[in-house]
C-alpha positions as a printed Julia matrix, in Angstrom:
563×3 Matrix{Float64}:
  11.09  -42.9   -23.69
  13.79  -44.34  -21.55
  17.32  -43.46  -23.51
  19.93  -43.23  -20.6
  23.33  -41.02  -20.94
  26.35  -42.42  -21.49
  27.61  -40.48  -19.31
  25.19  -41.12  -16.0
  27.91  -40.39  -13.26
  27.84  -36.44  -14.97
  24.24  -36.47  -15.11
  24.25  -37.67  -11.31
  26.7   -35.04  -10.21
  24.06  -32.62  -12.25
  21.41  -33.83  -10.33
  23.3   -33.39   -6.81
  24.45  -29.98   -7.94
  20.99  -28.32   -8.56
  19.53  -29.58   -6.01
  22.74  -28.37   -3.72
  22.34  -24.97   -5.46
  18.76  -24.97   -4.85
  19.29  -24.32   -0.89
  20.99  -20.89   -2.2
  18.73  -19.34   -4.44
  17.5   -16.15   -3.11
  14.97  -15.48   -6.11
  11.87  -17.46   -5.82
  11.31  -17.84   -9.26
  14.76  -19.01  -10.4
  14.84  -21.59   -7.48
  10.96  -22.57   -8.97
  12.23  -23.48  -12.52
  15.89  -24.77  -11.58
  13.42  -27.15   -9.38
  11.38  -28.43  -12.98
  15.06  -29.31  -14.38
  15.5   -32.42  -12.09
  14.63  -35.0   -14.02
  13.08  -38.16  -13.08
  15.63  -40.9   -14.81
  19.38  -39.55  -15.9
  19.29  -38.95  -20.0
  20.4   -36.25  -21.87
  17.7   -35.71  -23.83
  15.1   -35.14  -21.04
  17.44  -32.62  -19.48
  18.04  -30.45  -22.46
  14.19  -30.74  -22.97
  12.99  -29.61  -19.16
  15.45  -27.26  -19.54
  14.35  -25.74  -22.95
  10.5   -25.73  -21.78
  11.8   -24.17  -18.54
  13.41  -21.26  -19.79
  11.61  -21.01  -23.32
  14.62  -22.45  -25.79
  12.12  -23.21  -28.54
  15.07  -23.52  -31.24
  16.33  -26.35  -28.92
  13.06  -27.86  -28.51
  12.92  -27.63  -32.63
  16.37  -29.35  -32.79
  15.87  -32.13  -30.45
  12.23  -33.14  -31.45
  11.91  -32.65  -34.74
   8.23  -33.1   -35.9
   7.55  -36.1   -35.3
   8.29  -38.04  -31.82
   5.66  -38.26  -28.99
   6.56  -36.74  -25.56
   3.53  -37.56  -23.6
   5.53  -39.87  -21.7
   8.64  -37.67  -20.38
   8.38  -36.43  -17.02
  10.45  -34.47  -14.54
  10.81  -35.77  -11.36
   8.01  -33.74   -9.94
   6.45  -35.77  -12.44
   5.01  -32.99  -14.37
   4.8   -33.26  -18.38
   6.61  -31.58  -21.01
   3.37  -29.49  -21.66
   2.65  -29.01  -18.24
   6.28  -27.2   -17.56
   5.87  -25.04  -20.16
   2.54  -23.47  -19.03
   3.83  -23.28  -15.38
   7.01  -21.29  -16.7
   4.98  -19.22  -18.99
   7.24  -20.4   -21.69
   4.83  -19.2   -25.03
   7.23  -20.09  -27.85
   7.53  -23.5   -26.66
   3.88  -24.02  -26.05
   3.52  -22.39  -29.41
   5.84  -24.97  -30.86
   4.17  -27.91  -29.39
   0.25  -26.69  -30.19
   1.39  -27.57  -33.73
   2.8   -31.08  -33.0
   0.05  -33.95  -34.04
  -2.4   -34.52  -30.78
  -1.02  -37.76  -30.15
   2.12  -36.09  -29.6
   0.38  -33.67  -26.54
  -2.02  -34.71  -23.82
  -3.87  -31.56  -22.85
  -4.4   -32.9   -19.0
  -6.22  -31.65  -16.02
  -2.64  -30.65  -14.48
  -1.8   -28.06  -17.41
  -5.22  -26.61  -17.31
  -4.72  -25.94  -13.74
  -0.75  -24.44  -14.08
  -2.28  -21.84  -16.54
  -5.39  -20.97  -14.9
  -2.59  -20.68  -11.38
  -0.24  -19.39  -12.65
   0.98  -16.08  -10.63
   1.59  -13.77  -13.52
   0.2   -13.57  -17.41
  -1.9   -16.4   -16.83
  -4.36  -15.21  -19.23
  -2.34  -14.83  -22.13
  -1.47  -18.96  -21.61
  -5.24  -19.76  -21.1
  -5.9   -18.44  -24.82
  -3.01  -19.77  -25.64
  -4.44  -23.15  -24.56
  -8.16  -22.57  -25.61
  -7.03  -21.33  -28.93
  -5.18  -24.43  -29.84
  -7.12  -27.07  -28.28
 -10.56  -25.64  -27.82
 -13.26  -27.96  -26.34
 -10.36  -30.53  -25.31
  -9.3   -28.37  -22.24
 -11.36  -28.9   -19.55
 -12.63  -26.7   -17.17
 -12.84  -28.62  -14.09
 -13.66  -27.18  -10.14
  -9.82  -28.0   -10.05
  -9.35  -25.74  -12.34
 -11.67  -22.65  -11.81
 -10.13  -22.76   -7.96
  -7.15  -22.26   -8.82
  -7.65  -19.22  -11.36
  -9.58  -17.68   -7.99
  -6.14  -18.53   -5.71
  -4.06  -16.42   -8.58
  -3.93  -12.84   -6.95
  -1.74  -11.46   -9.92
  -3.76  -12.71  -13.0
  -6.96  -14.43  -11.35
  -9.37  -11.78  -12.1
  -8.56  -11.59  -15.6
  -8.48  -15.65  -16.39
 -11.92  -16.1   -14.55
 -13.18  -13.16  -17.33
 -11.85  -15.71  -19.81
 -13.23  -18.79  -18.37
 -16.62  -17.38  -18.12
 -16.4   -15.07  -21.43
 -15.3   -18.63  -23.45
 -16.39  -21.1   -21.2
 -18.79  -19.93  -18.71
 -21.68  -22.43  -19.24
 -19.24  -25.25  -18.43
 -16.96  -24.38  -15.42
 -17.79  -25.4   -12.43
 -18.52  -22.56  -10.14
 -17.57  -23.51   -6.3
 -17.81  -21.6    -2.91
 -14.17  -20.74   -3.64
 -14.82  -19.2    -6.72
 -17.68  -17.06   -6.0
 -15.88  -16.26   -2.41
 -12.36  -15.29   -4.51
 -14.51  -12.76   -7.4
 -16.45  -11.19   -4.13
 -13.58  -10.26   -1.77
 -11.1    -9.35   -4.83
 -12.7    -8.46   -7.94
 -15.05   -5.66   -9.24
 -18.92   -6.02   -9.84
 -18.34   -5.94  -13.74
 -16.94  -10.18  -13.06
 -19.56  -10.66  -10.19
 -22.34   -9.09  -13.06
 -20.57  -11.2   -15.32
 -20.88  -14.44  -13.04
 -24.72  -13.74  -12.49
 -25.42  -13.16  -15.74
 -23.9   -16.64  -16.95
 -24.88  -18.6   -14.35
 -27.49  -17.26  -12.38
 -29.13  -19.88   -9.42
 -26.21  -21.65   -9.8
 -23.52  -18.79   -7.98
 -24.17  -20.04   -4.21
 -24.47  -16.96   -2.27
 -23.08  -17.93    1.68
 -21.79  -16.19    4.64
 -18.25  -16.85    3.42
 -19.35  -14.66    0.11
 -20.84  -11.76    1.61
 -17.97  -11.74    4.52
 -15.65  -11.58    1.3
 -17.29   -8.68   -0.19
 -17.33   -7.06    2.81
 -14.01   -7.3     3.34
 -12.97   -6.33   -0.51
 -10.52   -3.46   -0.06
 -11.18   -1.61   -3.77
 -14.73   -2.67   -4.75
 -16.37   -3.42   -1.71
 -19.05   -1.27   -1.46
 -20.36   -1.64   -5.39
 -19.84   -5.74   -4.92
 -21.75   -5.83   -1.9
 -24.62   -3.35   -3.47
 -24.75   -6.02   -6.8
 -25.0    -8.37   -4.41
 -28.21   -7.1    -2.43
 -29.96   -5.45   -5.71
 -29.21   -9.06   -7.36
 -29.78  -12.26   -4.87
 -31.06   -9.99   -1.71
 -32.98  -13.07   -0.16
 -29.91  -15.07   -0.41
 -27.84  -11.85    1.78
 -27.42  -12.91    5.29
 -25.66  -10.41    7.38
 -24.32  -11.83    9.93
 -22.13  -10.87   12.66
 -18.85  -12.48   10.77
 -20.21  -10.26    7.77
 -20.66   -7.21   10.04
 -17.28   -7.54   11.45
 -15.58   -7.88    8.1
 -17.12   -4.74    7.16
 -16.15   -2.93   10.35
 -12.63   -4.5     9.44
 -11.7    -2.89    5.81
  -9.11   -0.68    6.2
 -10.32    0.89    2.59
 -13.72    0.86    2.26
 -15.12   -0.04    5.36
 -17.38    3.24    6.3
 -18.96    2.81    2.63
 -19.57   -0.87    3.04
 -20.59   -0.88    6.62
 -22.84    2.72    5.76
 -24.63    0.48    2.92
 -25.73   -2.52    5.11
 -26.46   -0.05    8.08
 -28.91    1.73    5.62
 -30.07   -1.72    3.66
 -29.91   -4.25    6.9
 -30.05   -1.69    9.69
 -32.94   -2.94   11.56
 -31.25   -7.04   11.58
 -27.8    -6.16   12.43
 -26.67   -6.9    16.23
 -23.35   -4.97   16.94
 -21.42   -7.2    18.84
 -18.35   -6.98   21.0
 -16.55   -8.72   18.11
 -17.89   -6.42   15.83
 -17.02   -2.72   17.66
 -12.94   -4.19   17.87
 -12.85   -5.12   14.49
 -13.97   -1.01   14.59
 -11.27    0.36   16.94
  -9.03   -1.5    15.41
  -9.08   -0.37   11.99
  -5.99    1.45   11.38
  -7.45    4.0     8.53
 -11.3     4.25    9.19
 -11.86    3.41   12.72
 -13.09    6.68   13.79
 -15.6     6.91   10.96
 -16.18    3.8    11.1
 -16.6     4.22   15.21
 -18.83    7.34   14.31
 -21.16    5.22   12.19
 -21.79    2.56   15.32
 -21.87    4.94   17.87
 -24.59    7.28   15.74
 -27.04    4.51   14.95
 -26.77    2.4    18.08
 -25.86    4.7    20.53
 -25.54    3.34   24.42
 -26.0     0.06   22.64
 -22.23   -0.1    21.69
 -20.74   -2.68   24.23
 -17.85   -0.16   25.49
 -15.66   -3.27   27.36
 -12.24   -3.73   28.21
 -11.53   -5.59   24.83
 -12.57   -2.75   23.05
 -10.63   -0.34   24.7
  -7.22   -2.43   24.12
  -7.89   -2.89   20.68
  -8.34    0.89   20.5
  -5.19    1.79   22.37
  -3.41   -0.89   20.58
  -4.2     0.94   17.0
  -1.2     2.21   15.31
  -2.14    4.05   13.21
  -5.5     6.19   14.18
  -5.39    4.73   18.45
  -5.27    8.55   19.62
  -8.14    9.75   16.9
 -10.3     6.53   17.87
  -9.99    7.2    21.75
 -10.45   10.58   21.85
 -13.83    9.26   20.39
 -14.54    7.2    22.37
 -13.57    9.82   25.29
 -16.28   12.5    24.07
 -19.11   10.0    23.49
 -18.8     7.28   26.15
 -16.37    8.17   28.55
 -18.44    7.82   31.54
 -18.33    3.68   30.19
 -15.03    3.72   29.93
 -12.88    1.44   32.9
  -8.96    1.54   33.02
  -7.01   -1.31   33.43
  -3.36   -2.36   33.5
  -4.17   -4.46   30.1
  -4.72   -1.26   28.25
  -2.53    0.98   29.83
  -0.04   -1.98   29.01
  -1.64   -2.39   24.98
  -1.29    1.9    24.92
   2.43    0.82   26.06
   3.18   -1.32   23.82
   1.81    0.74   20.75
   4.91    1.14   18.37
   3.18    4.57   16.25
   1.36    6.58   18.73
   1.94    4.87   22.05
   3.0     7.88   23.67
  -0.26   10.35   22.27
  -2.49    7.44   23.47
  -0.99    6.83   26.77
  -1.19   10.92   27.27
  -4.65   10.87   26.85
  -5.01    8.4    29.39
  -3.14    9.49   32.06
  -4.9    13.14   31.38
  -8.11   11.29   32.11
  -7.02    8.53   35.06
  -3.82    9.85   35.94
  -4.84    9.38   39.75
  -5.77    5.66   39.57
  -3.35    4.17   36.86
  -1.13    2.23   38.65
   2.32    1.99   36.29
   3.28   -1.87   37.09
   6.61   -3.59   36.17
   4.66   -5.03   33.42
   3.8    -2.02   31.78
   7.24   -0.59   32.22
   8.42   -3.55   30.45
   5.9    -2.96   27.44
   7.49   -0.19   26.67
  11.13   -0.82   27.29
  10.01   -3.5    24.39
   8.53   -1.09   22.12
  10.99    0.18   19.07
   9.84    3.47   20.12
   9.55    2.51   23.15
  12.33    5.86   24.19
   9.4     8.42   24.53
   6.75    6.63   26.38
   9.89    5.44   29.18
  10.1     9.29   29.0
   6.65   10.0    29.96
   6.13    7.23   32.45
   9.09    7.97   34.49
   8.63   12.11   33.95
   5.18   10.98   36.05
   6.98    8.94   38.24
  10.6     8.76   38.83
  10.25    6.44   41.25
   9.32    3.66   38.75
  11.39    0.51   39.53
  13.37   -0.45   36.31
  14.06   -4.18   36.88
  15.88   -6.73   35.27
  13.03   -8.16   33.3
  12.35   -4.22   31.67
  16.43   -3.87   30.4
  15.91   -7.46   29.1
  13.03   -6.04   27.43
  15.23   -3.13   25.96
  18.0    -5.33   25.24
  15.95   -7.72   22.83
  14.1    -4.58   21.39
  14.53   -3.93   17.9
  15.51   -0.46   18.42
  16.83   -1.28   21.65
  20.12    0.42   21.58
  18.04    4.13   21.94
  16.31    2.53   24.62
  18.68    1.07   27.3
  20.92    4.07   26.27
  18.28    6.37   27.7
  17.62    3.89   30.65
  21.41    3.81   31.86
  22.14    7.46   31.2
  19.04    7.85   33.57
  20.13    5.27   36.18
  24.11    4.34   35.8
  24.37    1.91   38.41
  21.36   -0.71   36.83
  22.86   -3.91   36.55
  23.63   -5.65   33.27
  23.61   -9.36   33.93
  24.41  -12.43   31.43
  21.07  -12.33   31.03
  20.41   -8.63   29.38
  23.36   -9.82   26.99
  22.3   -12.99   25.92
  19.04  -11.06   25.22
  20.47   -8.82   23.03
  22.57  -11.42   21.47
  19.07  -12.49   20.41
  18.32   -9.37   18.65
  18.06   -9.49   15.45
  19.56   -6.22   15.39
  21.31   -7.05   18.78
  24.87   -6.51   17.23
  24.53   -2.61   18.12
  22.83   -3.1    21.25
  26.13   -5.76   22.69
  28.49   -2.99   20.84
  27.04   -0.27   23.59
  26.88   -2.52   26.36
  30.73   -3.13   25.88
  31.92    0.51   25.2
  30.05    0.89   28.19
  31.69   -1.77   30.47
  34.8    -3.68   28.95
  34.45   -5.95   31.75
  31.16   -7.59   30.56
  31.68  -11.1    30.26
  30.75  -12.98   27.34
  29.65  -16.29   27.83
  29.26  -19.61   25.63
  25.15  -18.94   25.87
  25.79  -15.64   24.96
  27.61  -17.01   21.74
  24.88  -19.43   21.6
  22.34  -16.67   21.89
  23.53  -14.79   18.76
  24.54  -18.2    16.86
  20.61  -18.79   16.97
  19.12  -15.69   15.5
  18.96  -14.54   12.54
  21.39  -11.41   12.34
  23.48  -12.93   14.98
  26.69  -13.79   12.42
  27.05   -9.53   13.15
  27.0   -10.16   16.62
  29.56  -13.06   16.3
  31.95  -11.29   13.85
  31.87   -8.17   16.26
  32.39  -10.25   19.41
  35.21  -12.42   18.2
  36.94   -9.22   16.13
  37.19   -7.72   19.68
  38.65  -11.0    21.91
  39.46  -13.83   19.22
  40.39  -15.64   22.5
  36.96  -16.77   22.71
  36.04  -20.05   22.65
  33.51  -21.73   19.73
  32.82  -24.74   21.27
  30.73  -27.25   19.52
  27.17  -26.5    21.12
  28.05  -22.82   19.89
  28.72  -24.34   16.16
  25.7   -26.87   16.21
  23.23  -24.22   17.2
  24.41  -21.82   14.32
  23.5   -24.82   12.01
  20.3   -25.16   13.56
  19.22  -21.84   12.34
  17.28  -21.72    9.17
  18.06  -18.4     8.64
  21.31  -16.98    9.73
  22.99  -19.82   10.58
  24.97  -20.02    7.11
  26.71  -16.63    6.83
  27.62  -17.34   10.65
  29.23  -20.82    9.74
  31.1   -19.74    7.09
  32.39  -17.02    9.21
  33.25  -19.42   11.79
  35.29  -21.66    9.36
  36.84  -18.89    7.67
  38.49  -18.15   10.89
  39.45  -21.24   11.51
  39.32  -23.58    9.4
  40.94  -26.38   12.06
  37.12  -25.81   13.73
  35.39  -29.37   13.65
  32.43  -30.32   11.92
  31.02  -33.14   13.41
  28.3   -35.45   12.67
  26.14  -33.16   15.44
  26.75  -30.28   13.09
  25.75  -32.01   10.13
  22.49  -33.76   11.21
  21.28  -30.24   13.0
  22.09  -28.62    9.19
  19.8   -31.22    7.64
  17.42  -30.56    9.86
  17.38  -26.88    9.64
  14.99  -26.17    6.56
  17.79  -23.32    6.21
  18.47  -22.99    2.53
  22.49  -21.3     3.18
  23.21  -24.13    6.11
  23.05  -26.95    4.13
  24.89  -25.41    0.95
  27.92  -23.94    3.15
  27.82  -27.57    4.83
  28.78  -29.22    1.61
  30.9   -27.08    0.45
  33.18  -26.43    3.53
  33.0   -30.37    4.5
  35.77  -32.1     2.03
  35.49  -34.99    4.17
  31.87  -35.35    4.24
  31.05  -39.06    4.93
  28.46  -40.85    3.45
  25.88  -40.84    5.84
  26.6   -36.67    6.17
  26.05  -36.27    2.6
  22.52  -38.4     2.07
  21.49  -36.45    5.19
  21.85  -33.21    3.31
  20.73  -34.36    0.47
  17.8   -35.19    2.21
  17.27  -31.98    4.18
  17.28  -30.5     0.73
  14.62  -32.64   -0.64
  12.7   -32.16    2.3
  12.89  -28.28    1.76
  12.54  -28.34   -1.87
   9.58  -30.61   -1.11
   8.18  -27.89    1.24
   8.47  -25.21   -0.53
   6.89  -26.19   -3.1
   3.6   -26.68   -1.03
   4.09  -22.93   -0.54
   4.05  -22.23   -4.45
C-alpha cells in the first residue's frame, strides 16, 4: 500500500507533534502506544489504522478495511505490522476482527508471537486468542518462549499455556527453565518435567534461581532434588542465593543444609549474603552458626554487612555478639557502615560502643557518615554525647547539607555549635539536594548575609528538585543574575531541568535561548527539556529544531530498549 495524503504538510506537523508530545508523557503506557501511531510514510489511511489497532477502534478498523484488502504490507515506523500492534496493545476486538479476515490478508509472524507471549499484562488471554485462530501456524520459537519467561505480570500463566497446548514443540532454553525456577511454583516446574523431561537443562543458574525464589522457593528447590538430584549442584553462588532470600531463605537454606549438608563450603561470600538479609538474617545466621560452628569465617566484611543491615543489623549483631564475639575485630569501616545505617544506625552503633567503647576511635569520616544519614540526627547525638570534643568540619556540614533530611541535621549541628562556618561550599551542596530547597531556606533565616553565588544557581539548576530551590532563591532577591551557564545547565538536566526553564522564562521572558541551550536540551534524554524548548523558542532555527527532533528520537529510541 503506498496511498499518500493530500494533505502531507498536516500529516507532517502530526508526525512532529507526537513525537514533541512524546517527551511529556508521564504514563508509560500512553507514551508506549502514542509511540506505535508514527507511521512510517504520511497517508491517512495508515494513521487512522495504527491508531484504531492502538487503542482498539474495531468499528474503524471495520469501516476502513472492509473485508477484503490485504494489510500485510502496512507498517508503522517501528516497522511493526498491523497484527503485530494489536497484540502488543492488547487490543482483542481488533485482533478478533482481523482472525476472521482471509489468511492472505494476516501474516501470523515470529514478531506477534513474541508481543503476546511479552506482553506485560493479560498476555494469556492474547496467546489463546492467537492459538485459537491460527493454531499450528503460530510458532513457538526460543524467541518466543524467552520472552513469555521475561513477562513478570503474565509470564507464569502464558508458559502454562505454551506447555499445556504446545509443550512438545517450544523450545525450552536456560532462560526459560531459569525464569519458571526463581519465579514460579512447582505445579509449572512439575509441569515442565513432566512434558519434557531430559530435555529441561538443570545448571547453576537454575538452582541459584530457585534458591533465590521469594514465594516458592523451598517446594521448587525440593521438586528439583526429588526430580533431577544428580543434575543439583550446590554451589557456593547457589548457597549464597539461598542465604540471600529475604522470604524464604531459612526454609530453602534449612533444606539443602539437611539434603547437601556434608558438600556445602560456607564461604565468606556466603555468611554476608546472611548478615545482610534484611528479614531472616538472624535465623538464617542461627542456621550457619549451628551446623558449622567456629567454621563461620567471622571477618571484617561480614561484620559491615551486618552493621550495614537496615532492617534486622541490631538483631543480627547481637548474634553474632553472644556466639562469636571473642572473633569479632572493630574497625573504622564498620563503625563508619553502623554510621551510615539509615533504620537502626543508632541501636547498632550502641551496641558497639557498649562492647569497644575504649578503642573506637570516632574519625572525621565517621562523623561525616552520619551527618549524611537521613536519620543521621540521633546517631550525631550519640557520638558527640560520647565525645563532645568531636571536630565537626567542613566536609561533615557538607555532608548534612546534601542529606536528604538534612535540614534536621545541620539544625541540630548549629544549635550545638553557632559559630561553624557555612561556606559557598555547604550551600552549593544543598543546592544539590534534591530536597535542598528547605535546607538553603534555614541556612538563610539563619544568616541573611549568605551569599548566593552563580555555582550555587548552577548547583540547584542541575538537580532534580532544584526549580524549588531556584523559585525560592529568586522570590527572595530577583536581583540575581541567570546568566547563561546557569540556563544551559538547567537544560542539561534530564530530570528537573524543564519545570526550572519554564520558570526561568516565565520570569523573564527577554532571557536568551541560545544555540548552547538548545544543543545541551537535545542532549539531555530529559523528556520536559526538550518539549518546554519548543514550545517557549518561537524563533527556533532550523538547525535548533532537527536537533530536538533528534534528541527526541534518540529518547524515544531508548526507551523503547527499556520496554
Amino acid at each position: 500500500m503506498s496511498e499518500v495524503s493530500s494533505e502531507p504538510c498536516c500529516l507532517g506537523g502530526w508526525h512532529d507533534r507526537l513525537r514533541r508530545d512524546l517527551a511529556s508523557v508521564h504514563e508509560r503506557s500512553l507514551g508506549n502506544k502514542l509511540r506505535d501511531a508514527i507511521l512510517a510514510t504520511y497517508s491517512t489511511t495508515a494513521a487512522r489504522l495504527f491508531v484504531s489497532c492502538v487503542f482498539d477502534f474495531e468499528e474503524q478498523l471495520q469501516d476502513l478495511l472492509g473485508d477484503q484488502i490485504p494489510i500485510t504490507s502496512w507498517m508503522n515506523r517501528e516497522g511493526r505490522g498491523v497484527l503485530e500492534v494489536a497484540v502488543k496493545h492488547r487490543s482483542r476486538a481488533v485482533i478478533e476482527y482481523l482472525s476472521k479476515q482471509d489468511q492472505q490478508h494476516i501474516e501470523i509472524t515470529e514478531e506477534v508471537v513474541k508481543a503476546a507471549a511479552g506482553n506485560l499484562w493479560n498476555s494469556g488471554e492474547v496467546m489463546t486468542l492467537l492459538l485459537d485462530r491460527w493454531g499450528d501456524d503460530v510458532q513457538i520459537t526460543k524467541e518466543v518462549i524467552d520472552a513469555a519467561g521475561d513477562s513478570w505480570d503474565s509470564g507464569e500463566e502464558v508458559i502454562t499455556l505454551l506447555l499445556t497446548r504446545r509443550g512438545y514443540d517450544a523450545q525450552i532454553t536456560e532462560k526459560v527453565v531459569t525464569s519458571i525456577a526463581g519465579n514460579s511454583s512447582e505445579e509449572i516446574m512439575t509441569l515442565l518435567l513432566d512434558l519434557r523431561g531430559d530435555d529441561v537443562q538443570i545448571t547453576e543458574k537454575v538452582i541459584k534461581a530457585a534458591a533465590s525464589n521469594w514465594d516458592h522457593g523451598e517446594k521448587v528447590m525440593t521438586l528439583l532434588l526429588n526430580r533431577r538430584g544428580d543434575d543439583v549442584q550446590v554451589t557456593e553462588k547457589v548457597v549464597k542465593a539461598a542465604a540471600g532470600n529475604w522470604w524464604s531463605g531459612k526454609e530453602v537454606t534449612t533444606l539443602l543444609l539437611d539434603r547437601r549438608g556434608d558438600g556445602i563450603q560456607i564461604t565468606e561470600k556466603v555468611v554476608r549474603a546472611a548478615v545482610a538479609n534484611t528479614r531472616q538474617g538472624k535465623e538464617v545466621m542461627t542456621l550457619l552458626l549451628d551446623q558449622w560452628g567456629d567454621e563461620v569465617q567471622i571477618t571484617e566484611n561480614v561484620i559491615e554487612a551486618a552493621v550495614a543491615n537496615e532492617d534486622s543489623g541490631k538483631e543480627v549483631l547481637t548474634l553474632l555478639l553472644n556466639r562469636r564475639g571473642d572473633d569479632i575485630q572493630i574497625t573504622e569501616k564498620i563503625v563508619e557502615a553502623a554510621a551510615a545505617n539509615k533504620t537502626s544506625g543508632k541501636e547498632v552503633l550502641m551496641l558497639l560502643l557498649n562492647r569497644w567503647g575504649d578503642v573506637v576511635q570516632v574519625t572525621e569520616e565517621i562523623v561525616e557518615a552520619a551527618a549524611f544519614n537521613r536519620n543521621g540526627k540521633a546517631v550525631l547525638e550519640l557520638l558527640l554525647e560520647r565525645d563532645p570534643s568531636l571536630s565537626i568540619t567542613e566536609k561533615v556540614v557538607k555532608a548534612a547539607a546534601f542529606n536528604l533530611g538534612g535540614k534536621a541535621v545541620i539544625e541540630f549541628l548549629l544549635q550545638r555549635d553557632p559559630s561553624l562556618p557555612i561556606t559557598e561550599e555547604v550551600v552549593k551542596a544543598a543546592a544539590h539536594n534534591i530536597c535542598g530547597k528547605e535546607v538553603i531556606e534555614f541556612l538563610l533565616a539563619r544568616d541573611p548575609s549568605l551569599s548566593i553565588t552563580e555555582e550555587v544557581l548552577k548547583a540547584a539548576a542541575s538537580n532534580r528538585g532544584g526549580a524549588r530551590a531556584i523559585k525560592f532563591l529568586l522570590g527572595r532577591d530577583p536581583s540575581l543574575s541567570i546568566t547563561e551557564e546557569v540556563v544551559v545547565t538547567a537544560a542539561s538536566n534530564q530530570w528537573g531541568g524543564g519545570e526550572t526553564i519554564d520558570f526561568l522564562l516565565d520570569r523573564d521572558s527577554s532571557l536568551s535561548i541560545t544555540e548552547r541551550v538548545i544543543e545541551a536540551g537535545a542532549n539531555s534524554e530529559g523528556r520536559q527539556v526538550i518539549e518546554v524548548l519548543f514550545e517557549r523558542s518561537p524563533s527556533l532555527s532550523t538547525t535548533g529544531r532537527d536537533l530536538l527532533l533528534k534528541g527526541l528520537d534518540d529518547l524515544n529510541c531508548f526507551r523503547r530498549t527499556l520496554i
